[in-house]
Amino acid sequence: MNTPFLRWLPLVGLLLVASLEVFWMRPPRPVPATAPGSEFSAQRALREVAVVASQPHPLGSPANARVREYLLKRCRELGLTATVQDTSTLVAKNGQMLVGRVQNIIARLPGRQPGGRAVLVLAHYDSQPHAPGAGDDGAGVAAMLETVRALQTGPPLLHDVIWLFSDGEEAGLLGAQAYARDTARLRREVGVVLNFEGRGNAGPSLTFEVSPQNGWVMREYAKAAPYPIASSLFYEAYRHLPNDTDFTPLRAAGLTGLNFAFVGGYPYYHSPADTPAHLDLGSLQHHGSYMLSLVRHFGSISLARTKAPDETFFNPIGHWLVHYPAAWNLYLTLGAICLLVLALGLAYQRGQLRLSSLLGGALVWLGGLVVMLGAGWSLLKLIATLYPQYGAFYDQASYNAPAYQAALLALGVGVFAAYYGWLSRYLRPGSLVGGALVLVALLAGLLQWRAASSAFLLPLPLLAATVAWGLRLNQAASPTRQPSVGLGQWLLALPAVALLSQVIALLFVTFGLGLLALAPLLVSAVLLGLLLPVLLPLVSPPTGPNRPAATSWALPMLAFAAALVALGVGHATRQPTADRPQQTHLFYTLDAPRQRAYWLSALVRPDAWTSHVLTRPQYQPLPALYPQSAAPILHQAAPVLALAPPTLALLADERTPGQRRLRVRLVPGRAGVSSLLLSITAATRVQALRVAGQAVAPADLLSAAGTTSLTFFAPRATGELMELKVAGQGPVHLTITTRSLGLPPVPGLRPLPPTTVPEPGYNSFTTQVRQEFRL
C-alpha cells in the first residue's frame, strides 16, 4: 500500500469540504414565468428589470422621471394607492453637505387591521450616472413589484405593507433621509423594515445588516426565510464600517429591520455594463424569496414588541441557519480557552512543552503571518504594476480578479507551509501547535470583547483543534500507533474549515484586489494555525526510511504551482470584451474666470483610450481648480469652449453690527446640469446656512473660518435659493461648478470603443464649468 499517498487523502478531503462550503453559498434556482401566481418568479421579475434598467437614470434626469412614471403606473395596475413625496433634503456626510430634490414613491397595500404598525419594504429606483442599474437597484425594485403581484393572489395580510421606492440613494441616501425625517411618525407607523440592495449583479443575497437588539427579528427571520444566508459576523463588521445604505437612516430612527444585498459581480457595480442581460437570475430569485416569505410572515404576526437581546447566527453549511442568544458565546469562549489551558498543562507535565518554547511557537505564528502578508502585498503590487488597467475598477476588482485571488491564497498557503516546514527542524511540534493555538485563543477573546455576537467564529474551531492536538499528544506518548486517532484528528479539522472557508471566500468577493484583499490572508493564517495539528506532519522534515525526502516540500511546491497556474489564467483573461469592458475616466472643466480649460482624469497615467487626449499630461496638484486640495490629479490643457457659466443673483445683503446675512439665487446657467458644486470661503465663521429651504444643523458647520463645501443634485433651471449668515462684515467668496453628463463635442475626441466604458462616479465623463463670485 502506498502510505505517502494515503497521507494526502484527508487533506484532499478538507479541500473538498472547503470547496463545497463555498459552492453551497449560492442563490436558489430561478423560478420560471410559468410558476403559479402565488410564487415569486425571477423570470417574471426580469421583465420589470428590463424596463427600470433600460438606461442610466440618475437623480433628476429625464430617464429617472420615466422610471418613476412607470413605477406609478405599475403600482396602480397592481391595486396599490401610491403617492409621490416631492421634497428637498440635506444630508451632512463625512464632512460634506449633500442637497437634492427627490421624489419618493410611497405605495400601500392595506391589511385586515389598518391603522396599526406596518411592514416597510424599500429599494431605490435611481441609478449612478452611467449605470443602467440592473443590479443596483433594479433587482430590488423589480422584486417589490413581483412580490406585490404574488401577494395579491392570496388573502390580505393582517398588517398594511408600505412600499417605498426611494429616490436619490446614489447621491447620498437623500430619499431615505427625507422619508425618515419624521422619526416619531415612523416609530408609530412602521413595525419592521426590509431594505434590498445590490453591490454587483451576482451571487447570493446576504442578510448583511440587522438593527440593534436583533433577537426578535432574527428568530422570526429564521422561521420564515426559505434560503437564509446570514451571519452576525456581517452584522458586527458592518457596524464598524463607514458604508451606508437606505437602511441607515431608518435604523438610526430606531426601527427594527433587515438589510439584504448580493455582492458578487463587483466589476459591474455602478458600471454601464450593469444591464438586465448581465444580471444573475439566481440573485434576483434570492431577493424575491426573502421578500415574499418575510412580508407574508411579518405581515401576519404581532409587531408590538420587536426588540430583544442580540442573537448569534450563522450558516455552518449552505442555507442551514444556526441561531442562539449571543450571551452564550461568552461561555463558549471561556470553555475553549479553559480546554486549551488544560491541554497546555498536560503537555507541560509530560515534558512535551516548555514555556519558553511555547512563546517561541507563538512568535513563529506571528512571523508566519507577517511573511504571508508580505508575500501577498508583494503579489498585489506586482499585479498592479503589470496590469495598471485594473486600477480603474473599484478596489481593482477586475473581471478576472478571482484568478489572482486564487493565486494570492495559494501563495499564502505555500509560504506558510514552507515556513513551518523549515522551522519545524528547530522547534518541537508541540511548541509550534501550542503557540499558534494560544494566539487563536487571544483572538477569540478579543472577538468576544469587541464583537460579542460574532464570537462563535473561533471558539468552536479552537475547541476542535485543541482536542485534535490532545489526541496527537497522547499518541506521541503511546508506544503503539492507532489509525483511528489520525482519522479523528482530521475530522476535528472540519469545524475550522467549514466556518473559515466561507469567510475567506466572502472577503475575496467583497474586497477585490486592493490592500484589503490581504484580509482573507489573515483569516487563512488563523485557519492554518488551527489546522497545524494535522498539517505539521505533512510539512515537517522526513524522519523515517518509509518517508521520501521530497514529502515535506510537496505541499508548498503544489501551492506555488497552483499560484503560477492561477496567475497564468489571470494573464490570459486580461483583455476586455464588450461583455467585460474596461473602465476609463475623463472629464472636461472650463475655468470661466481665467478662460482656461482642462482635460482631467482620476487615472494615474493615461490608458489606451485617454492617451489620444492626454498626450502630455501632468500628474500633480491643480490649485487653479482645487485650491483646498494637495492631491495630485492627471490633467492637461484643453480647448476653451463657449459654455455658459453659472450665475449668482444677490437678493439680500443685511448688515448688522458683527454679522452679515446674505440671500442669493444660484442659477446653473446652461441646460442639462445634473449637479452644482459650491464652496463658501469667508474670513470668519459661517454661523448659519440654509439651502433650498433646508437648514444645516449648527453641529455640521465648521467651528472656525474656512471653506464650506456643498453639492446640490438635480438643481432647477430657474435656480436654487441659499441663505447664509457670517460673523463680521468681511467679504464672502463663492465658487460654483456646474456638472452635466457627457463630454463636450471637442474636435478630435474619439468615441469610446465597444470594449471601453466610463468609470463610475459623478465626475466621470462630465462637462464642468467653474465660476467665482465675491460678495
PDB file of C-alpha atoms in Angstrom, residues 7-137:
ATOM      1  CA  ARG A   7      -1.340  10.576   3.950  1.00  0.00           C
ATOM      2  CA  TRP A   8      -2.656  13.174   1.488  1.00  0.00           C
ATOM      3  CA  LEU A   9      -6.202  11.842   1.204  1.00  0.00           C
ATOM      4  CA  PRO A  10      -7.517  13.633   4.345  1.00  0.00           C
ATOM      5  CA  LEU A  11      -6.060  16.942   3.103  1.00  0.00           C
ATOM      6  CA  VAL A  12      -7.779  16.440  -0.243  1.00  0.00           C
ATOM      7  CA  GLY A  13     -10.959  15.766   1.712  1.00  0.00           C
ATOM      8  CA  LEU A  14     -10.621  19.051   3.603  1.00  0.00           C
ATOM      9  CA  LEU A  15     -10.113  20.937   0.325  1.00  0.00           C
ATOM     10  CA  LEU A  16     -13.253  19.276  -0.995  1.00  0.00           C
ATOM     11  CA  VAL A  17     -15.197  20.322   2.117  1.00  0.00           C
ATOM     12  CA  ALA A  18     -13.965  23.900   1.739  1.00  0.00           C
ATOM     13  CA  SER A  19     -14.998  23.912  -1.923  1.00  0.00           C
ATOM     14  CA  LEU A  20     -18.431  22.547  -1.086  1.00  0.00           C
ATOM     15  CA  GLU A  21     -18.901  25.131   1.665  1.00  0.00           C
ATOM     16  CA  VAL A  22     -18.268  27.912  -0.845  1.00  0.00           C
ATOM     17  CA  PHE A  23     -20.369  26.211  -3.544  1.00  0.00           C
ATOM     18  CA  TRP A  24     -23.355  25.769  -1.214  1.00  0.00           C
ATOM     19  CA  MET A  25     -23.389  29.508  -0.525  1.00  0.00           C
ATOM     20  CA  ARG A  26     -25.285  30.020  -3.764  1.00  0.00           C
ATOM     21  CA  PRO A  27     -28.667  31.527  -4.508  1.00  0.00           C
ATOM     22  CA  PRO A  28     -31.703  29.358  -5.245  1.00  0.00           C
ATOM     23  CA  ARG A  29     -32.572  28.372  -8.777  1.00  0.00           C
ATOM     24  CA  PRO A  30     -34.683  30.911 -10.691  1.00  0.00           C
ATOM     25  CA  VAL A  31     -38.387  30.120 -10.812  1.00  0.00           C
ATOM     26  CA  PRO A  32     -39.806  30.248 -14.364  1.00  0.00           C
ATOM     27  CA  ALA A  33     -42.578  32.570 -15.500  1.00  0.00           C
ATOM     28  CA  THR A  34     -44.918  29.571 -15.767  1.00  0.00           C
ATOM     29  CA  ALA A  35     -44.870  29.035 -11.980  1.00  0.00           C
ATOM     30  CA  PRO A  36     -48.120  29.509 -10.006  1.00  0.00           C
ATOM     31  CA  GLY A  37     -49.077  33.122  -9.440  1.00  0.00           C
ATOM     32  CA  SER A  38     -48.637  32.824  -5.682  1.00  0.00           C
ATOM     33  CA  GLU A  39     -44.886  32.189  -6.119  1.00  0.00           C
ATOM     34  CA  PHE A  40     -42.102  34.666  -6.781  1.00  0.00           C
ATOM     35  CA  SER A  41     -40.640  34.192 -10.253  1.00  0.00           C
ATOM     36  CA  ALA A  42     -37.318  35.746 -11.242  1.00  0.00           C
ATOM     37  CA  GLN A  43     -38.286  35.320 -14.883  1.00  0.00           C
ATOM     38  CA  ARG A  44     -41.372  37.456 -14.356  1.00  0.00           C
ATOM     39  CA  ALA A  45     -39.434  39.999 -12.285  1.00  0.00           C
ATOM     40  CA  LEU A  46     -36.797  40.274 -15.026  1.00  0.00           C
ATOM     41  CA  ARG A  47     -39.430  41.893 -17.265  1.00  0.00           C
ATOM     42  CA  GLU A  48     -39.667  44.716 -14.737  1.00  0.00           C
ATOM     43  CA  VAL A  49     -35.864  44.977 -14.562  1.00  0.00           C
ATOM     44  CA  ALA A  50     -35.750  45.307 -18.353  1.00  0.00           C
ATOM     45  CA  VAL A  51     -37.877  48.462 -18.145  1.00  0.00           C
ATOM     46  CA  VAL A  52     -36.415  50.008 -14.994  1.00  0.00           C
ATOM     47  CA  ALA A  53     -32.790  49.391 -16.049  1.00  0.00           C
ATOM     48  CA  SER A  54     -33.102  50.069 -19.773  1.00  0.00           C
ATOM     49  CA  GLN A  55     -30.720  53.060 -19.488  1.00  0.00           C
ATOM     50  CA  PRO A  56     -28.905  55.105 -16.840  1.00  0.00           C
ATOM     51  CA  HIS A  57     -31.369  57.143 -14.754  1.00  0.00           C
ATOM     52  CA  PRO A  58     -29.614  59.225 -12.100  1.00  0.00           C
ATOM     53  CA  LEU A  59     -31.421  61.563  -9.736  1.00  0.00           C
ATOM     54  CA  GLY A  60     -33.174  64.429 -11.517  1.00  0.00           C
ATOM     55  CA  SER A  61     -32.665  63.090 -15.053  1.00  0.00           C
ATOM     56  CA  PRO A  62     -35.466  62.740 -17.642  1.00  0.00           C
ATOM     57  CA  ALA A  63     -34.762  58.989 -17.656  1.00  0.00           C
ATOM     58  CA  ASN A  64     -35.380  58.849 -13.907  1.00  0.00           C
ATOM     59  CA  ALA A  65     -38.691  60.651 -14.407  1.00  0.00           C
ATOM     60  CA  ARG A  66     -39.691  57.988 -16.950  1.00  0.00           C
ATOM     61  CA  VAL A  67     -38.826  55.219 -14.475  1.00  0.00           C
ATOM     62  CA  ARG A  68     -40.894  56.991 -11.817  1.00  0.00           C
ATOM     63  CA  GLU A  69     -43.917  57.236 -14.129  1.00  0.00           C
ATOM     64  CA  TYR A  70     -43.587  53.554 -14.987  1.00  0.00           C
ATOM     65  CA  LEU A  71     -43.487  52.570 -11.309  1.00  0.00           C
ATOM     66  CA  LEU A  72     -46.535  54.694 -10.539  1.00  0.00           C
ATOM     67  CA  LYS A  73     -48.386  53.052 -13.427  1.00  0.00           C
ATOM     68  CA  ARG A  74     -47.422  49.563 -12.238  1.00  0.00           C
ATOM     69  CA  CYS A  75     -48.486  50.369  -8.686  1.00  0.00           C
ATOM     70  CA  ARG A  76     -51.926  51.429  -9.938  1.00  0.00           C
ATOM     71  CA  GLU A  77     -52.198  48.286 -12.090  1.00  0.00           C
ATOM     72  CA  LEU A  78     -51.360  46.158  -9.042  1.00  0.00           C
ATOM     73  CA  GLY A  79     -54.104  47.811  -6.979  1.00  0.00           C
ATOM     74  CA  LEU A  80     -51.899  49.957  -4.763  1.00  0.00           C
ATOM     75  CA  THR A  81     -52.550  53.515  -3.689  1.00  0.00           C
ATOM     76  CA  ALA A  82     -49.365  55.428  -4.498  1.00  0.00           C
ATOM     77  CA  THR A  83     -48.269  58.986  -3.770  1.00  0.00           C
ATOM     78  CA  VAL A  84     -45.096  60.936  -4.546  1.00  0.00           C
ATOM     79  CA  GLN A  85     -43.142  62.640  -1.789  1.00  0.00           C
ATOM     80  CA  ASP A  86     -41.646  65.582  -3.699  1.00  0.00           C
ATOM     81  CA  THR A  87     -39.218  67.416  -1.444  1.00  0.00           C
ATOM     82  CA  SER A  88     -35.687  68.652  -0.994  1.00  0.00           C
ATOM     83  CA  THR A  89     -33.407  67.244   1.666  1.00  0.00           C
ATOM     84  CA  LEU A  90     -29.969  67.940   3.094  1.00  0.00           C
ATOM     85  CA  VAL A  91     -27.507  65.380   4.421  1.00  0.00           C
ATOM     86  CA  ALA A  92     -24.208  66.089   6.155  1.00  0.00           C
ATOM     87  CA  LYS A  93     -21.945  63.128   5.441  1.00  0.00           C
ATOM     88  CA  ASN A  94     -18.206  62.690   6.006  1.00  0.00           C
ATOM     89  CA  GLY A  95     -17.636  66.429   6.282  1.00  0.00           C
ATOM     90  CA  GLN A  96     -19.571  67.161   3.077  1.00  0.00           C
ATOM     91  CA  MET A  97     -23.069  68.558   2.687  1.00  0.00           C
ATOM     92  CA  LEU A  98     -25.321  66.969   0.088  1.00  0.00           C
ATOM     93  CA  VAL A  99     -28.568  68.572  -1.016  1.00  0.00           C
ATOM     94  CA  GLY A 100     -31.034  67.424  -3.614  1.00  0.00           C
ATOM     95  CA  ARG A 101     -34.594  67.308  -4.821  1.00  0.00           C
ATOM     96  CA  VAL A 102     -36.055  63.829  -4.522  1.00  0.00           C
ATOM     97  CA  GLN A 103     -39.340  62.219  -5.478  1.00  0.00           C
ATOM     98  CA  ASN A 104     -40.033  59.127  -3.395  1.00  0.00           C
ATOM     99  CA  ILE A 105     -42.869  56.824  -4.400  1.00  0.00           C
ATOM    100  CA  ILE A 106     -44.851  55.616  -1.393  1.00  0.00           C
ATOM    101  CA  ALA A 107     -47.430  52.900  -2.009  1.00  0.00           C
ATOM    102  CA  ARG A 108     -49.570  50.990   0.468  1.00  0.00           C
ATOM    103  CA  LEU A 109     -51.083  47.508   0.422  1.00  0.00           C
ATOM    104  CA  PRO A 110     -53.885  47.546   3.012  1.00  0.00           C
ATOM    105  CA  GLY A 111     -54.135  44.809   5.623  1.00  0.00           C
ATOM    106  CA  ARG A 112     -57.063  43.478   7.603  1.00  0.00           C
ATOM    107  CA  GLN A 113     -56.203  45.718  10.583  1.00  0.00           C
ATOM    108  CA  PRO A 114     -55.485  49.178   9.179  1.00  0.00           C
ATOM    109  CA  GLY A 115     -54.035  51.785  11.489  1.00  0.00           C
ATOM    110  CA  GLY A 116     -51.532  49.512  13.222  1.00  0.00           C
ATOM    111  CA  ARG A 117     -47.826  49.188  12.641  1.00  0.00           C
ATOM    112  CA  ALA A 118     -46.912  48.230   9.093  1.00  0.00           C
ATOM    113  CA  VAL A 119     -44.183  46.325   7.285  1.00  0.00           C
ATOM    114  CA  LEU A 120     -41.950  48.695   5.289  1.00  0.00           C
ATOM    115  CA  VAL A 121     -40.212  47.359   2.161  1.00  0.00           C
ATOM    116  CA  LEU A 122     -37.862  49.596   0.203  1.00  0.00           C
ATOM    117  CA  ALA A 123     -35.377  49.741  -2.649  1.00  0.00           C
ATOM    118  CA  HIS A 124     -34.099  52.768  -4.540  1.00  0.00           C
ATOM    119  CA  TYR A 125     -35.074  53.406  -8.144  1.00  0.00           C
ATOM    120  CA  ASP A 126     -32.352  55.896  -9.123  1.00  0.00           C
ATOM    121  CA  SER A 127     -29.051  54.753 -10.602  1.00  0.00           C
ATOM    122  CA  GLN A 128     -25.499  56.006 -10.895  1.00  0.00           C
ATOM    123  CA  PRO A 129     -24.911  58.492 -13.755  1.00  0.00           C
ATOM    124  CA  HIS A 130     -23.539  55.933 -16.238  1.00  0.00           C
ATOM    125  CA  ALA A 131     -25.139  52.707 -14.973  1.00  0.00           C
ATOM    126  CA  PRO A 132     -28.489  51.260 -16.075  1.00  0.00           C
ATOM    127  CA  GLY A 133     -28.647  49.823 -12.555  1.00  0.00           C
ATOM    128  CA  ALA A 134     -29.997  46.309 -13.141  1.00  0.00           C
ATOM    129  CA  GLY A 135     -28.284  45.010 -10.013  1.00  0.00           C
ATOM    130  CA  ASP A 136     -28.162  48.330  -8.148  1.00  0.00           C
ATOM    131  CA  ASP A 137     -31.033  48.566  -7.595  1.00  0.00           C
TER     132      ASP A 137
END
